[in-house]
Amino acid sequence: MKKLLYFFSLFISFVLTAQELEVTGKTYNPSSSINDGVIELKVTGGTEPYTFSWSNEETPLASKRATGLVEGVSYNVVITDAAGANVTKVFKVETEAITEVFNGAMTPAVGALGSVLFWDPFAALGIYDPVAYADLKRISIPDWSPEVQNKYVLAKWLKAEGEKVNRGEAVAIISQDKGADQTIMSNATGTLKHLTAEGKVIYNSDNQEHVIEQGAHFFAEVQYDEPLVMTHPNGDPITKGIPFIVIWLVLGATFFTFRMGFINIRGFKHSLDLARGKYDDPDAPGQVTHFQALATAVSGTVGLGNIAGVAVAVSLGGAGATFWMIICGLLGMSSKFVECTLGVKYRDILPDGRVFGGPMNYLRYGLEKRNMKGIGKVLAGLFAVLAVGASFGGGNMFQANQSFEQLAGQFPVLVGNGFWFGIVTASLVGVVIIGGINSIANVTGRIVPVMASIYIVAALAVIIMNIQNIGPAFSAIWDGAFSPSALKGGIIGVLVIGFQRAAFSNEAGVGSAAIAHSTAKTNHPPSEGFVALLEPFIDTVVVCTLTALVLIFTGMHEVEGLAGAQLTSDAFGSQISWFPYVLALAVFLFAFSTMISWSYYGMRAWTYLFGKSKRTEFVYKMFFLVFVVIGASVSLGAVLDFSDMMILAMSFPNIIGLYIMSGEVKKDLGVYLKKLKANQLYKKKKVAE
């Protein structure tokens, strides 16, 4: 008996050992390109099937192979068998190229900075649940796209309204003018709801309301018994939070709008008069005219965000995101007024005529005036460091990188020649920036009106070509803003997407524009504040809105799986076949003007940190030109992401200072308006009324 028990225990031990879950893995670095690492697992033992929970969100639960990984970064995977046994493994794809080293080192830094910028305070306080839930699944016309030219009719319902249906079960038959009838299967299990009556038209490409309407191609929906958590391919829940950086920028803009008595509205006419030179005093201190300062600052904000960023916003948030984008742009005008007024007030003009101004000055000396010298120096130093980083990255390498990709996409001869493209671009940038702010202002004063005019005229042409869609388009924007579908994140989700795109595009509250505006010829700081408030209007209310309207008027806002500059290019191309080539050149001009403006922003931050000598300025300019070449010729991934985030991070020290000094600006504004009303300001005789 004892022997039998002994052998039985050995047998059980052997069986358990044989079934133990064992996992081994291999890592591959197939090329010197970044973000193409591979991890492949081999699993033995346990009970099949296995699930693989990767820390990489894009790897499906059923996949034992993860691709597109960042080299030099650790990835976790939890392997679980059908019996519930699990093993956790950690892998890292080793770096080989220097670009992979930089990218791998910066990826954790991007995550750390992103956790601050995109932290959701409301979710952290438990005010709401940021997890995205799906309560229904909509059923659409098979293989539908905005370009389809056909008429679809719901010929017959196979399942009644309110009936329970299973995934894969036939629910309807639809007929079409061009093609045979189709039997449509349910794509989910739940309760069926009819969106189109039997015998009625589902979608007709000749009906412009259908082309514009959000979701016109859906004819039924299946209501889940319980809302389902929406997940990434790896099983992690999808969250739709309210980023702290958006709250920070929008709250600041809203505060300044009320604090300055809606200066964004009541000061608009006077700002136009200033921009067109009505009050330009040739003997006033400064280096450039009001218009040139405006053009330089606008060139720093009007760029890829207006083309690619708006497409992302509209594809994610629908037509309704356009409305909130406009509201945020209008609020941002007040932030620009405050920061640019202070930029002029606290500027420093050297005997040789060079001007040093911007947030570094007003944060340091404005707060010092309030016995807050220590805080002022810290905020000014932090801003300067962030501005230098942002100028090399988001204001330089990112622009060179993206403009090369856009041009190479339209002109194949450029493919693989990023280095030479960078050399040519750096040479063009160098010719301009070596000459200083006067040279930069002269170039932007010519380029900005031309490139903006080309883009605006093309957008208006597309809109006029589809003018019959104006009613449905504005209905889609209004309805989408206040009653969006749950799939778009609801009203809060659409609002956040619209606000986020506007705040990221016009940089109101970031403080960068105050550096350019501080060089303007004026004796009255608030006058430059008035000029500056036109920036968010031009950038967001005009250019961003026109991009959104082109997407909506052409129906391209309904395209799934495509976003960014390509979506905008396709929208223009659907009406003007040759325009994508012009758009690619416009993207280059946008990027070029952004680079020369940001070279000045970064240089002023650099001289604040390292001294105001011309030699110091020259060293910065050489570094800047080297980074143009690097940006165009090398994929830097996380390096660009981090430096782009630094632009947003500049708003933290800047807005703190603006809050503290807003009372001072309000007082100066009151004095200025009294002089304006009493006709005590310099006015050009040739345009005097």
C-alpha positions as MATLAB code, in Angstrom:
seq = 'MKKLLYFFSLFISFVLTAQELEVTGKTYNPSSSINDGVIELKVTGGTEPYTFSWSNEETPLASKRATGLVEGVSYNVVITDAAGANVTKVFKVETEAITEVFNGAMTPAVGALGSVLFWDPFAALGIYDPVAYADLKRISIPDWSPEVQNKYVLAKWLKAEGEKVNRGEAVAIISQDKGADQTIMSNATGTLKHLTAEGKVIYNSDNQEHVIEQGAHFFAEVQYDEPLVMTHPNGDPITKGIPFIVIWLVLGATFFTFRMGFINIRGFKHSLDLARGKYDDPDAPGQVTHFQALATAVSGTVGLGNIAGVAVAVSLGGAGATFWMIICGLLGMSSKFVECTLGVKYRDILPDGRVFGGPMNYLRYGLEKRNMKGIGKVLAGLFAVLAVGASFGGGNMFQANQSFEQLAGQFPVLVGNGFWFGIVTASLVGVVIIGGINSIANVTGRIVPVMASIYIVAALAVIIMNIQNIGPAFSAIWDGAFSPSALKGGIIGVLVIGFQRAAFSNEAGVGSAAIAHSTAKTNHPPSEGFVALLEPFIDTVVVCTLTALVLIFTGMHEVEGLAGAQLTSDAFGSQISWFPYVLALAVFLFAFSTMISWSYYGMRAWTYLFGKSKRTEFVYKMFFLVFVVIGASVSLGAVLDFSDMMILAMSFPNIIGLYIMSGEVKKDLGVYLKKLKANQLYKKKKVAE';
ca = [
       0.000    0.000    0.000;
       2.825    2.391    0.915;
       4.578    1.635   -2.357;
       1.347    2.288   -4.268;
       0.890    5.659   -2.540;
       4.521    6.501   -3.223;
       4.219    5.767   -6.954;
       0.888    7.601   -7.094;
       2.444   10.727   -5.549;
       5.333   10.518   -8.010;
       2.855   10.267  -10.861;
       0.889   13.315   -9.640;
       4.132   15.248   -9.216;
       5.200   14.285  -12.738;
       1.851   15.328  -14.224;
       1.908   18.689  -12.405;
       5.486   19.290  -13.511;
       4.615   18.405  -17.094;
       1.749   20.886  -17.092;
       3.711   23.764  -15.620;
       3.533   26.895  -17.765;
       6.899   27.752  -19.297;
       7.661   30.818  -21.378;
      10.750   31.782  -23.305;
      11.207   34.704  -25.638;
      13.485   36.242  -28.236;
      14.005   39.868  -29.140;
      14.836   41.170  -32.597;
      16.124   44.515  -33.829;
      15.559   44.187  -37.581;
      17.013   47.545  -38.655;
      18.580   50.799  -37.499;
      15.180   52.500  -37.794;
      13.519   53.440  -34.529;
      10.376   51.771  -33.156;
      10.602   48.522  -35.119;
      11.654   46.165  -32.313;
      10.106   42.695  -32.097;
       9.524   40.285  -29.199;
       8.482   36.702  -29.970;
       7.345   34.245  -27.288;
       7.383   30.465  -27.117;
       4.953   28.925  -24.611;
       4.854   25.316  -23.446;
       2.855   23.506  -20.768;
      -0.248   24.780  -19.074;
      -3.661   24.561  -20.709;
      -4.337   26.144  -24.055;
      -5.518   28.655  -25.212;
      -3.169   31.275  -23.807;
      -3.734   35.024  -23.492;
      -0.905   37.545  -23.669;
      -1.388   40.809  -21.784;
       1.326   43.117  -23.121;
       2.297   46.484  -21.695;
       2.383   47.635  -25.338;
      -1.219   48.754  -25.957;
      -1.197   47.913  -29.669;
      -0.422   44.194  -29.252;
      -3.587   42.013  -29.206;
      -4.353   39.665  -26.312;
      -4.147   36.648  -28.616;
      -0.735   37.532  -30.044;
       2.485   35.972  -28.793;
       4.421   38.357  -31.033;
       4.763   42.082  -30.341;
       5.999   44.394  -33.093;
       6.665   48.114  -33.509;
       8.415   48.316  -30.138;
      10.732   51.062  -28.892;
      14.306   49.831  -28.666;
      15.952   50.232  -25.249;
      12.632   50.228  -23.352;
      11.426   47.351  -21.138;
       8.106   45.666  -21.953;
       6.098   43.426  -19.639;
       3.874   40.578  -20.724;
       1.626   38.404  -18.534;
       0.917   34.990  -20.084;
      -2.204   33.289  -18.717;
      -3.455   29.825  -19.646;
      -7.056   28.565  -19.719;
      -6.744   27.202  -16.173;
      -5.734   30.594  -14.802;
      -2.023   29.883  -14.297;
       0.134   32.839  -15.300;
       3.747   33.840  -15.811;
       5.128   37.393  -16.056;
       8.119   38.142  -18.266;
      10.088   41.307  -18.998;
      11.928   41.890  -22.291;
      13.952   44.682  -23.842;
      14.977   45.037  -27.489;
      18.594   46.193  -27.391;
      19.546   49.405  -29.165;
      22.070   49.431  -31.998;
      21.905   52.800  -33.793;
      22.512   56.112  -32.015;
      19.001   57.251  -32.982;
      17.590   54.219  -31.163;
      19.611   55.134  -28.065;
      18.211   58.676  -28.026;
      14.687   57.494  -28.746;
      14.810   54.826  -26.039;
      16.249   57.233  -23.473;
      13.627   59.901  -24.185;
      10.575   57.609  -24.194;
      10.351   57.449  -20.360;
      10.840   61.237  -20.249;
       7.912   61.670  -22.660;
       5.803   59.465  -20.404;
       6.810   61.469  -17.316;
       6.092   64.863  -18.917;
       2.892   63.523  -20.455;
       1.701   62.302  -17.051;
       1.874   65.948  -15.883;
       0.505   67.680  -18.985;
      -2.274   65.168  -19.597;
      -3.088   64.308  -15.988;
      -6.840   64.386  -15.373;
      -7.596   66.100  -12.021;
     -11.337   65.434  -12.244;
     -10.843   61.700  -12.653;
      -8.213   61.714   -9.865;
     -10.748   63.316   -7.504;
     -13.374   60.733   -8.457;
     -15.711   63.334   -9.979;
     -16.269   61.158  -13.035;
     -15.127   57.894  -14.589;
     -12.711   58.515  -17.484;
     -13.073   54.953  -18.804;
     -14.818   54.875  -22.195;
     -17.862   52.616  -22.386;
     -19.777   51.421  -25.434;
     -23.510   50.954  -24.920;
     -24.330   50.123  -28.524;
     -22.900   48.978  -31.847;
     -24.096   50.624  -35.040;
     -24.643   48.699  -38.291;
     -23.650   50.455  -41.503;
     -23.794   50.007  -45.254;
     -21.017   47.501  -46.148;
     -17.830   49.010  -47.609;
     -19.252   52.544  -47.383;
     -16.936   55.559  -47.808;
     -17.541   59.312  -48.296;
     -16.491   58.937  -51.952;
     -19.143   56.305  -52.748;
     -21.569   57.263  -55.541;
     -24.672   55.154  -54.956;
     -28.162   55.041  -53.478;
     -29.046   52.505  -50.778;
     -32.570   51.548  -49.713;
     -33.612   49.347  -46.787;
     -35.558   46.743  -48.784;
     -36.677   44.503  -45.898;
     -36.169   44.046  -42.172;
     -35.503   40.424  -41.195;
     -35.649   41.186  -37.461;
     -38.245   43.334  -35.725;
     -37.587   46.493  -33.711;
     -36.679   45.581  -30.113;
     -35.921   41.945  -30.960;
     -32.910   40.194  -29.484;
     -30.245   39.383  -32.092;
     -26.970   37.499  -31.987;
     -23.715   38.445  -33.657;
     -23.659   37.048  -37.228;
     -27.446   36.784  -37.458;
     -29.157   38.220  -40.577;
     -31.086   41.400  -39.709;
     -31.894   43.205  -42.969;
     -31.739   43.247  -46.750;
     -30.622   46.455  -48.461;
     -30.847   47.247  -52.169;
     -28.671   49.619  -54.178;
     -28.815   51.341  -57.560;
     -25.390   50.031  -58.550;
     -25.159   46.393  -57.489;
     -27.095   43.421  -56.174;
     -29.155   43.273  -52.984;
     -27.197   42.495  -49.823;
     -28.153   40.591  -46.692;
     -26.708   42.337  -43.649;
     -25.596   40.499  -40.518;
     -25.607   41.851  -36.973;
     -22.150   42.863  -35.772;
     -23.014   42.419  -32.072;
     -25.337   40.638  -29.639;
     -28.108   42.656  -28.016;
     -31.405   44.453  -28.723;
     -31.983   45.682  -32.296;
     -33.114   49.238  -32.996;
     -34.182   50.365  -36.479;
     -32.791   53.729  -37.619;
     -34.373   53.526  -41.101;
     -37.898   52.402  -41.931;
     -38.502   49.583  -44.388;
     -38.618   50.869  -47.957;
     -36.884   54.136  -47.066;
     -33.549   55.479  -48.385;
     -30.574   54.886  -46.063;
     -27.984   56.922  -47.966;
     -28.055   58.742  -51.274;
     -24.836   60.348  -52.514;
     -26.917   62.855  -54.499;
     -28.509   64.087  -51.269;
     -26.088   66.647  -49.787;
     -27.631   66.321  -46.327;
     -26.611   62.662  -46.356;
     -23.050   63.559  -47.438;
     -22.623   66.031  -44.573;
     -24.658   64.332  -41.852;
     -22.621   62.526  -39.203;
     -23.341   58.785  -39.481;
     -25.859   58.911  -42.336;
     -24.649   55.488  -43.527;
     -25.799   53.721  -40.344;
     -29.262   52.135  -40.594;
     -29.484   50.143  -37.339;
     -27.908   49.772  -33.930;
     -27.617   46.965  -31.422;
     -28.060   47.977  -27.784;
     -25.889   45.962  -25.386;
     -27.538   44.483  -22.300;
     -24.732   46.038  -20.226;
     -22.323   48.788  -21.324;
     -18.985   47.325  -22.391;
     -15.627   48.793  -21.448;
     -13.830   49.874  -24.606;
     -10.315   48.499  -24.681;
      -7.039   48.779  -26.520;
      -5.929   45.640  -28.402;
      -3.931   44.534  -25.312;
      -7.040   44.640  -23.126;
      -6.296   47.861  -21.228;
      -9.359   50.123  -20.933;
      -9.528   53.186  -23.186;
      -9.819   56.408  -21.198;
     -11.056   59.793  -22.390;
      -9.885   62.255  -19.788;
      -9.770   66.033  -19.503;
      -6.045   66.913  -19.725;
      -4.745   69.298  -17.080;
      -2.868   71.355  -19.672;
      -6.132   72.070  -21.531;
      -7.852   73.086  -18.266;
      -4.857   75.296  -17.396;
      -4.850   77.111  -20.753;
      -8.628   77.473  -21.095;
      -9.189   78.598  -17.493;
      -6.447   81.191  -17.933;
      -7.982   82.441  -21.197;
     -11.452   82.605  -19.620;
     -10.132   84.475  -16.571;
      -8.304   87.065  -18.693;
     -11.394   87.529  -20.894;
     -13.476   88.541  -17.881;
     -10.606   90.415  -16.157;
     -10.011   92.609  -19.217;
     -13.710   93.219  -19.839;
     -14.016   91.091  -23.006;
     -11.134   92.904  -24.678;
     -11.180   90.166  -27.364;
     -14.497   91.553  -28.633;
     -14.502   95.255  -27.811;
     -10.867   95.721  -28.859;
     -11.142   93.951  -32.212;
     -11.726   97.012  -34.423;
      -8.863   98.961  -32.819;
      -6.534   95.968  -33.244;
      -7.236   95.995  -36.995;
      -6.443   99.717  -37.160;
      -3.130   99.121  -35.376;
      -2.188   96.147  -37.574;
      -2.745   98.119  -40.797;
      -0.420  100.874  -39.589;
      -2.882  103.580  -38.658;
      -1.012  104.314  -35.405;
       2.566  103.435  -36.483;
       4.973  105.990  -35.007;
       8.316  105.791  -36.883;
      10.129  107.396  -33.951;
       8.788  104.990  -31.313;
      11.302  102.640  -29.641;
      11.524   99.135  -31.068;
      12.716   97.345  -34.187;
       9.701   96.316  -36.285;
       6.211   97.592  -37.140;
       3.015   96.321  -35.516;
       2.211   94.328  -38.659;
       5.683   92.760  -38.883;
       5.527   91.711  -35.225;
       2.089   90.205  -35.863;
       3.317   88.384  -38.993;
       6.321   86.960  -37.124;
       4.148   85.713  -34.259;
       1.456   84.337  -36.589;
       4.103   82.471  -38.594;
       5.158   80.776  -35.363;
       1.658   79.436  -34.743;
       0.072   78.948  -38.174;
       1.573   75.697  -39.331;
       1.092   71.954  -39.376;
      -1.367   72.126  -36.482;
      -3.820   74.028  -38.681;
      -3.667   71.347  -41.378;
      -2.957   68.045  -39.628;
      -4.141   68.888  -36.113;
      -7.601   70.043  -37.184;
      -8.092   66.867  -39.208;
      -7.294   64.831  -36.093;
      -9.753   66.893  -34.028;
     -12.600   66.569  -36.516;
     -12.011   62.854  -37.146;
     -11.992   62.156  -33.380;
     -14.613   64.631  -32.194;
     -16.760   64.983  -35.297;
     -18.067   68.215  -36.783;
     -19.015   69.504  -33.316;
     -15.351   69.891  -32.327;
     -15.221   72.848  -34.754;
     -17.626   74.897  -32.604;
     -15.581   74.439  -29.424;
     -12.378   75.131  -31.362;
     -13.776   78.550  -32.339;
     -14.882   79.312  -28.749;
     -11.419   78.455  -27.423;
      -9.790   80.599  -30.126;
     -11.924   83.595  -29.110;
     -11.012   83.125  -25.439;
      -7.319   82.759  -26.320;
      -7.312   86.275  -27.780;
      -7.464   87.650  -24.212;
      -4.438   85.606  -23.086;
      -2.412   86.973  -26.018;
      -3.426   90.517  -25.113;
      -2.160   90.188  -21.535;
       1.149   88.431  -22.284;
       2.113   90.667  -25.214;
       1.266   93.871  -23.317;
       3.646   92.725  -20.576;
       6.212   91.655  -23.185;
       6.525   95.248  -24.408;
       6.275   96.840  -20.967;
       9.227   94.913  -19.495;
      11.437   94.742  -22.584;
      15.067   95.840  -22.501;
      16.423   97.865  -25.462;
      20.233   97.963  -25.773;
      22.158  100.956  -27.195;
      22.725   99.052  -30.465;
      18.930   98.789  -30.896;
      18.547   95.083  -30.099;
      15.435   94.303  -28.068;
      15.254   91.674  -25.311;
      11.739   90.962  -24.143;
       9.168   88.287  -23.458;
       8.152   86.181  -20.466;
      11.739   85.918  -19.179;
      11.707   89.681  -18.564;
       8.239   90.199  -17.177;
       8.360   87.087  -15.017;
      11.648   88.189  -13.479;
      11.316   91.968  -13.244;
       7.539   92.193  -12.988;
       7.495   89.859   -9.993;
      10.601   91.492   -8.527;
       8.592   94.743   -8.450;
       6.114   92.902   -6.219;
       8.804   91.703   -3.796;
       8.688   88.224   -5.372;
      12.246   88.261   -6.738;
      13.010   84.614   -5.898;
       9.828   83.249   -7.478;
      10.319   85.518  -10.486;
      13.858   84.270  -11.162;
      12.768   80.627  -10.870;
       9.785   81.073  -13.210;
      11.834   83.090  -15.725;
      14.676   80.539  -15.696;
      12.260   77.612  -16.093;
      10.521   79.355  -18.982;
      13.844   80.083  -20.726;
      15.024   76.465  -20.452;
      11.703   75.157  -21.800;
      11.731   77.726  -24.618;
      15.221   76.719  -25.758;
      14.229   73.040  -25.783;
      10.977   73.819  -27.577;
      12.770   75.906  -30.212;
      15.156   73.072  -31.093;
      12.391   70.455  -31.113;
       8.815   71.533  -31.768;
       9.867   74.792  -33.430;
      12.628   73.261  -35.539;
      13.258   69.507  -35.860;
       9.542   68.623  -35.802;
       8.801   71.183  -38.524;
      11.694   70.018  -40.724;
      10.759   66.364  -40.185;
       7.064   66.744  -40.995;
       7.522   69.094  -43.943;
       9.989   66.642  -45.510;
       7.535   63.759  -45.063;
       4.721   65.772  -46.674;
       6.841   66.871  -49.641;
       8.310   63.385  -50.119;
       4.757   62.017  -50.160;
       3.870   64.213  -53.151;
       7.300   64.318  -54.842;
       8.812   60.781  -54.765;
      12.180   62.062  -55.995;
      12.791   63.386  -52.461;
      12.407   59.972  -50.788;
      15.668   58.994  -49.073;
      17.152   62.458  -49.498;
      16.222   63.900  -46.113;
      19.798   64.980  -45.388;
      20.055   67.113  -48.550;
      16.569   68.491  -47.977;
      17.768   69.470  -44.499;
      20.905   71.143  -45.904;
      18.849   73.214  -48.361;
      16.271   74.127  -45.699;
      18.997   75.040  -43.183;
      20.643   77.252  -45.806;
      17.370   79.076  -46.462;
      16.684   79.433  -42.736;
      20.263   80.590  -42.147;
      20.050   83.346  -44.760;
      17.049   84.753  -42.889;
      17.975   84.317  -39.220;
      21.569   85.538  -39.480;
      20.072   88.957  -40.208;
      18.205   89.086  -36.880;
      14.648   90.141  -36.088;
      14.490   92.759  -38.852;
      15.330   90.140  -41.469;
      12.930   87.625  -39.890;
      10.149   90.223  -39.753;
      10.702   91.226  -43.390;
      10.480   87.609  -44.586;
       7.495   86.628  -42.430;
       5.786   89.887  -43.377;
       5.875   88.659  -46.985;
       5.502   84.880  -46.604;
       2.662   84.813  -44.066;
       0.167   86.874  -46.095;
       0.982   84.884  -49.263;
       0.768   81.414  -47.759;
      -2.296   82.282  -45.671;
      -3.995   83.792  -48.737;
      -3.301   80.713  -50.884;
      -4.672   78.417  -48.208;
      -7.715   80.589  -47.431;
      -8.599   81.079  -51.131;
      -8.309   77.324  -51.788;
     -10.454   76.524  -48.749;
     -13.073   79.086  -49.798;
     -13.021   77.633  -53.329;
     -13.808   74.161  -52.003;
     -16.541   75.577  -49.764;
     -18.075   77.580  -52.666;
     -17.932   74.498  -54.898;
     -20.023   72.772  -52.249;
     -22.039   75.810  -51.155;
     -25.247   73.777  -51.337;
     -23.933   71.928  -48.272;
     -23.813   75.031  -46.073;
     -27.079   74.281  -44.269;
     -26.325   70.615  -43.465;
     -22.712   71.497  -42.585;
     -23.598   74.081  -39.954;
     -26.363   71.818  -38.647;
     -23.770   69.057  -38.254;
     -21.437   71.446  -36.382;
     -24.192   72.692  -34.053;
     -25.732   69.262  -33.409;
     -22.301   67.694  -32.981;
     -21.299   70.354  -30.440;
     -24.304   69.914  -28.158;
     -25.664   66.437  -28.837;
     -22.816   64.263  -30.078;
     -22.978   60.486  -30.033;
     -21.502   58.565  -27.136;
     -18.948   57.172  -29.598;
     -17.482   60.662  -29.935;
     -17.137   60.924  -26.147;
     -20.334   62.879  -25.518;
     -20.486   66.663  -25.182;
     -17.512   66.781  -22.754;
     -15.391   64.641  -25.061;
     -16.107   66.802  -28.106;
     -15.561   70.014  -26.112;
     -12.188   68.787  -24.833;
     -11.042   67.729  -28.313;
     -12.007   71.122  -29.769;
     -10.426   73.089  -26.922;
      -7.297   70.944  -27.018;
      -6.704   71.468  -30.735;
      -7.280   75.231  -30.492;
      -5.037   75.622  -27.431;
      -2.250   73.574  -29.032;
      -2.520   75.462  -32.320;
      -2.641   79.137  -31.302;
      -0.314   78.817  -28.250;
      -2.334   81.449  -26.347;
      -0.928   81.469  -22.821;
       2.334   79.776  -23.844;
       4.187   83.120  -23.946;
       6.179   82.568  -27.128;
       4.448   85.360  -29.072;
       5.344   87.919  -26.383;
       8.990   87.578  -27.473;
       8.172   88.647  -31.044;
       5.742   91.380  -30.039;
       8.230   92.897  -27.579;
      10.236   94.123  -30.601;
       7.401   96.287  -31.961;
       7.838  100.036  -32.352;
       5.476  101.556  -29.800;
       5.361  103.881  -26.821;
       2.285  102.167  -25.410;
       2.527   98.497  -24.312;
      -1.266   97.841  -24.537;
      -1.166   98.796  -28.233;
       0.858   95.661  -28.947;
      -1.541   93.648  -26.814;
      -4.329   94.764  -29.143;
      -2.325   93.676  -32.201;
      -1.503   90.323  -30.604;
      -5.120   89.404  -29.932;
      -5.557   89.039  -33.702;
      -3.281   85.967  -33.670;
      -5.702   83.385  -32.221;
      -8.419   84.879  -34.422;
      -6.324   84.357  -37.584;
      -4.862   81.032  -36.468;
      -7.922   79.348  -34.970;
     -11.118   81.227  -35.803;
     -10.125   81.669  -39.478;
      -7.534   79.099  -40.625;
      -8.455   76.162  -38.341;
     -12.172   76.712  -38.970;
     -11.671   76.803  -42.743;
      -9.771   73.503  -42.576;
     -12.599   71.969  -40.543;
     -15.226   73.319  -42.963;
     -13.368   71.834  -45.953;
     -13.401   68.444  -44.230;
     -17.105   68.731  -43.332;
     -18.300   70.216  -46.665;
     -16.589   67.382  -48.572;
     -17.806   64.703  -46.163;
     -14.214   63.677  -45.347;
     -14.861   64.096  -41.595;
     -16.555   60.687  -41.799;
     -13.439   58.867  -43.015;
     -12.195   56.288  -40.526;
      -8.617   55.074  -40.194;
      -7.110   58.177  -41.787;
      -6.211   61.410  -40.043;
      -3.723   64.247  -40.075;
      -2.394   66.133  -43.066;
      -3.249   63.267  -45.439;
      -6.951   63.563  -44.595;
      -6.885   67.325  -45.255;
      -4.961   66.746  -48.483;
      -7.517   64.157  -49.635;
     -10.380   66.561  -48.827;
      -8.849   69.278  -51.032;
      -7.869   66.714  -53.672;
     -11.442   65.446  -53.924;
     -12.423   68.874  -55.328;
      -9.183   70.268  -56.792;
      -7.157   67.335  -58.141;
      -3.844   69.202  -58.317;
      -4.148   70.995  -54.979;
      -2.360   68.327  -52.844;
       0.867   69.417  -54.579;
       0.198   73.048  -53.686;
      -0.728   71.999  -50.157;
       2.567   70.119  -49.804;
       4.438   73.310  -50.751;
       2.219   75.314  -48.375;
       3.145   72.893  -45.596;
       6.810   73.603  -46.320;
       6.208   77.365  -46.204;
       4.244   76.990  -42.969;
       7.092   74.950  -41.489;
       9.775   77.321  -42.820;
       8.110   80.402  -41.345;
       7.553   78.575  -38.048;
      11.256   77.683  -37.908;
      12.498   81.228  -38.461;
      10.083   82.619  -35.868;
      11.007   79.993  -33.288;
      14.706   80.596  -33.958;
      14.151   84.094  -32.588;
      12.117   82.843  -29.599;
      14.794   80.304  -28.725;
      17.621   82.784  -29.248;
      16.087   85.274  -26.809;
      15.659   82.520  -24.224;
      19.255   81.399  -24.909;
      20.645   84.920  -24.426;
      18.690   85.257  -21.190;
      20.486   82.145  -19.910;
      23.954   82.680  -21.412;
      24.368   86.418  -21.999;
      23.324   89.058  -24.513;
      26.457   89.240  -26.637;
      26.285   88.845  -30.413;
      28.688   85.915  -30.113;
      26.218   84.095  -27.876;
      23.493   84.752  -30.436;
      25.703   83.386  -33.239;
      26.425   80.164  -31.308;
      22.696   79.585  -30.841;
      21.992   80.186  -34.531;
      24.615   77.613  -35.553;
      23.114   75.033  -33.195;
      19.666   75.813  -34.590;
      20.765   75.237  -38.194;
      22.411   71.919  -37.290;
      19.144   70.770  -35.723;
      17.275   71.648  -38.944;
      19.421   69.091  -40.799;
      19.040   66.498  -38.034;
      15.262   66.949  -37.976;
      14.894   66.472  -41.726;
      17.242   63.515  -42.065;
      16.693   61.406  -38.939;
      13.626   59.873  -37.312;
      13.845   60.894  -33.668;
      10.467   59.768  -32.365;
      10.280   60.443  -28.637;
      12.885   63.231  -28.850;
      10.493   65.220  -31.035;
       7.505   64.313  -28.860;
       9.281   65.527  -25.727;
      10.464   68.801  -27.228;
       7.016   69.418  -28.704;
       5.536   68.957  -25.224;
       7.948   71.592  -23.913;
       5.968   74.219  -25.861;
       2.904   73.377  -23.780;
       4.941   73.207  -20.569;
       6.021   76.840  -21.139;
       2.468   77.837  -20.193;
       2.935   76.793  -16.536;
       5.410   79.518  -15.463;
       3.927   81.997  -17.952;
       0.291   81.867  -16.825;
       1.276   81.995  -13.147;
       2.972   85.316  -13.891;
       0.031   86.547  -15.967;
      -2.392   85.882  -13.117;
      -0.211   87.870  -10.694;
       0.246   90.810  -13.079;
      -3.229   90.896  -14.655;
      -4.273   93.808  -12.406;
      -1.323   95.842  -13.675;
      -2.314   95.140  -17.276;
      -5.928   96.133  -16.589;
      -4.748   99.449  -15.125;
      -2.474  100.137  -18.134;
      -5.360   99.252  -20.464;
      -7.597  101.822  -18.739;
      -4.987  104.565  -19.193;
      -4.459  103.619  -22.863;
      -8.180  103.641  -23.666;
      -8.558  107.093  -22.098;
      -5.745  108.405  -24.357;
      -7.342  106.720  -27.362;
     -10.711  108.273  -26.595;
      -9.114  111.702  -26.047;
      -7.280  111.355  -29.400;
      -3.883  111.683  -27.644;
      -2.196  108.793  -29.507;
       0.096  109.255  -32.505;
      -1.887  108.776  -35.697;
      -0.597  108.787  -39.280;
      -1.881  111.854  -41.080;
      -2.371  110.123  -44.413;
      -4.865  107.703  -42.922;
      -6.299  110.080  -40.340;
     -10.031  110.463  -40.452;
];
